[in-house]
Amino acid sequence: MDSQLFTVNSPLTLSPAGKDLLLKSGGKKYVDDNLDMLIEHMNELGIKSALDSQRLARYIIIEHMPDENFKPIKDYIFNNPKYKYEYNGEPRELDVDTDNMAAVMGVYLRDKYLITRPDLNVEDIP
């Protein structure tokens, strides 16, 4: 998980670079288009804490990578192995791979999931 994609908060949040990658890669669209199915899958796991939702959301994304409608994201990863952006006016780049993509999409999915589970305390995420 590339630390350039996240900000150290509790809970973990996407950095501007992470949000941009989520949009450009089609990751946001994938989660939004498949949200009901992804949340149902998370519910089947019997998540008991906000921390569990953060850890498991990434794995849910990985489990769905073989899906046909995940292909545009895999094509993006293949065609854009480096993500270039600026931070404080300095050019930077990071690797775009399935692990980083699953982590970014997982944080977005976790946020969507926690909206459906107000009983989970977000402050439980270290």
CSV table of C-alpha atoms in Angstrom, one decimal:
chain,number,residue,atom,x,y,z
A,1,MET,CA,0.0,0.0,0.0
A,2,ASP,CA,1.7,3.2,-1.1
A,3,SER,CA,1.6,5.8,1.6
A,4,GLN,CA,1.3,8.6,-1.0
A,5,LEU,CA,-2.3,7.5,-1.6
A,6,PHE,CA,-3.5,8.0,2.0
A,7,THR,CA,-3.4,10.5,4.7
A,8,VAL,CA,-2.7,9.3,8.2
A,9,ASN,CA,-5.9,9.9,10.1
A,10,SER,CA,-8.2,7.8,12.1
A,11,PRO,CA,-9.7,6.4,10.0
A,12,LEU,CA,-7.4,6.2,7.1
A,13,THR,CA,-8.4,8.6,4.3
A,14,LEU,CA,-7.5,9.0,0.7
A,15,SER,CA,-5.0,11.7,-0.1
A,16,PRO,CA,-5.7,14.0,-3.1
A,17,ALA,CA,-3.6,11.7,-5.2
A,18,GLY,CA,-5.6,8.7,-4.0
A,19,LYS,CA,-8.9,10.4,-4.8
A,20,ASP,CA,-7.6,11.3,-8.3
A,21,LEU,CA,-6.4,7.8,-9.0
A,22,LEU,CA,-9.8,6.4,-7.8
A,23,LEU,CA,-11.6,8.6,-10.3
A,24,LYS,CA,-9.2,8.3,-13.3
A,25,SER,CA,-8.9,4.5,-13.0
A,26,GLY,CA,-12.6,3.9,-12.9
A,27,GLY,CA,-12.4,2.5,-9.4
A,28,LYS,CA,-15.0,4.9,-8.1
A,29,LYS,CA,-17.4,4.0,-10.9
A,30,TYR,CA,-16.9,0.3,-10.3
A,31,VAL,CA,-17.7,0.6,-6.6
A,32,ASP,CA,-20.7,2.9,-7.2
A,33,ASP,CA,-22.1,0.7,-10.0
A,34,ASN,CA,-21.7,-2.5,-7.9
A,35,LEU,CA,-22.3,-1.0,-4.4
A,36,ASP,CA,-25.3,-3.1,-3.5
A,37,MET,CA,-23.5,-6.4,-4.4
A,38,LEU,CA,-20.3,-5.3,-2.6
A,39,ILE,CA,-22.1,-4.2,0.6
A,40,GLU,CA,-24.1,-7.5,0.6
A,41,HIS,CA,-20.8,-9.4,0.3
A,42,MET,CA,-19.5,-7.4,3.3
A,43,ASN,CA,-22.6,-8.0,5.3
A,44,GLU,CA,-22.2,-11.8,4.7
A,45,LEU,CA,-18.9,-11.6,6.5
A,46,GLY,CA,-20.6,-10.5,9.7
A,47,ILE,CA,-18.5,-7.4,10.2
A,48,LYS,CA,-18.5,-6.4,13.9
A,49,SER,CA,-16.3,-3.3,13.9
A,50,ALA,CA,-15.3,-0.3,11.8
A,51,LEU,CA,-11.8,-1.7,11.8
A,52,ASP,CA,-13.0,-5.0,10.3
A,53,SER,CA,-14.8,-3.0,7.6
A,54,GLN,CA,-11.5,-1.2,6.7
A,55,ARG,CA,-9.5,-4.5,6.6
A,56,LEU,CA,-12.1,-6.5,4.7
A,57,ALA,CA,-13.2,-4.0,2.1
A,58,ARG,CA,-9.8,-4.3,0.4
A,59,TYR,CA,-10.1,-8.1,0.2
A,60,ILE,CA,-13.7,-7.8,-1.2
A,61,ILE,CA,-12.2,-5.7,-4.0
A,62,ILE,CA,-9.5,-8.3,-4.6
A,63,GLU,CA,-12.1,-11.1,-4.7
A,64,HIS,CA,-14.0,-9.2,-7.4
A,65,MET,CA,-11.0,-8.5,-9.7
A,66,PRO,CA,-11.8,-11.5,-11.9
A,67,ASP,CA,-15.2,-10.0,-12.7
A,68,GLU,CA,-15.8,-8.9,-16.3
A,69,ASN,CA,-16.8,-5.4,-15.3
A,70,PHE,CA,-13.4,-5.0,-13.5
A,71,LYS,CA,-11.6,-5.2,-16.8
A,72,PRO,CA,-11.5,-1.4,-17.5
A,73,ILE,CA,-9.6,-0.9,-14.2
A,74,LYS,CA,-7.2,-3.7,-15.0
A,75,ASP,CA,-6.7,-2.1,-18.5
A,76,TYR,CA,-6.0,1.2,-16.7
A,77,ILE,CA,-3.4,-0.4,-14.5
A,78,PHE,CA,-1.8,-2.1,-17.5
A,79,ASN,CA,-1.7,1.1,-19.5
A,80,ASN,CA,-0.7,3.4,-16.7
A,81,PRO,CA,1.9,1.7,-14.5
A,82,LYS,CA,3.0,5.0,-13.1
A,83,TYR,CA,0.7,7.7,-11.7
A,84,LYS,CA,2.3,11.1,-12.0
A,85,TYR,CA,1.1,14.0,-9.9
A,86,GLU,CA,2.3,17.1,-8.0
A,87,TYR,CA,2.6,17.6,-4.3
A,88,ASN,CA,3.5,21.1,-3.0
A,89,GLY,CA,4.6,22.0,-6.5
A,90,GLU,CA,7.0,19.0,-6.7
A,91,PRO,CA,6.5,16.3,-9.4
A,92,ARG,CA,6.0,12.8,-7.9
A,93,GLU,CA,5.0,9.4,-9.2
A,94,LEU,CA,3.9,6.1,-7.7
A,95,ASP,CA,3.3,2.6,-9.0
A,96,VAL,CA,-0.1,1.7,-10.1
A,97,ASP,CA,-0.7,-2.0,-9.4
A,98,THR,CA,-3.5,-4.2,-8.2
A,99,ASP,CA,-2.5,-3.9,-4.6
A,100,ASN,CA,-2.6,-0.1,-4.6
A,101,MET,CA,-5.8,-0.1,-6.5
A,102,ALA,CA,-7.4,-2.5,-4.1
A,103,ALA,CA,-6.3,-0.4,-1.2
A,104,VAL,CA,-7.7,2.9,-2.7
A,105,MET,CA,-10.9,1.2,-3.8
A,106,GLY,CA,-11.2,-0.5,-0.4
A,107,VAL,CA,-11.0,2.8,1.5
A,108,TYR,CA,-13.8,4.2,-0.7
A,109,LEU,CA,-15.9,1.0,-0.3
A,110,ARG,CA,-15.3,1.1,3.5
A,111,ASP,CA,-16.7,4.7,3.6
A,112,LYS,CA,-19.8,3.7,1.7
A,113,TYR,CA,-20.2,0.6,3.9
A,114,LEU,CA,-20.0,2.6,7.1
A,115,ILE,CA,-22.8,4.8,5.9
A,116,THR,CA,-25.0,1.7,5.9
A,117,ARG,CA,-23.8,0.7,9.4
A,118,PRO,CA,-24.1,3.6,11.8
A,119,ASP,CA,-23.9,1.1,14.6
A,120,LEU,CA,-20.1,0.7,13.9
A,121,ASN,CA,-17.9,3.3,15.6
A,122,VAL,CA,-15.5,4.9,13.2
A,123,GLU,CA,-13.3,5.9,16.2
A,124,ASP,CA,-12.5,2.2,16.6
A,125,ILE,CA,-10.2,2.4,13.6
A,126,PRO,CA,-6.6,3.1,14.7
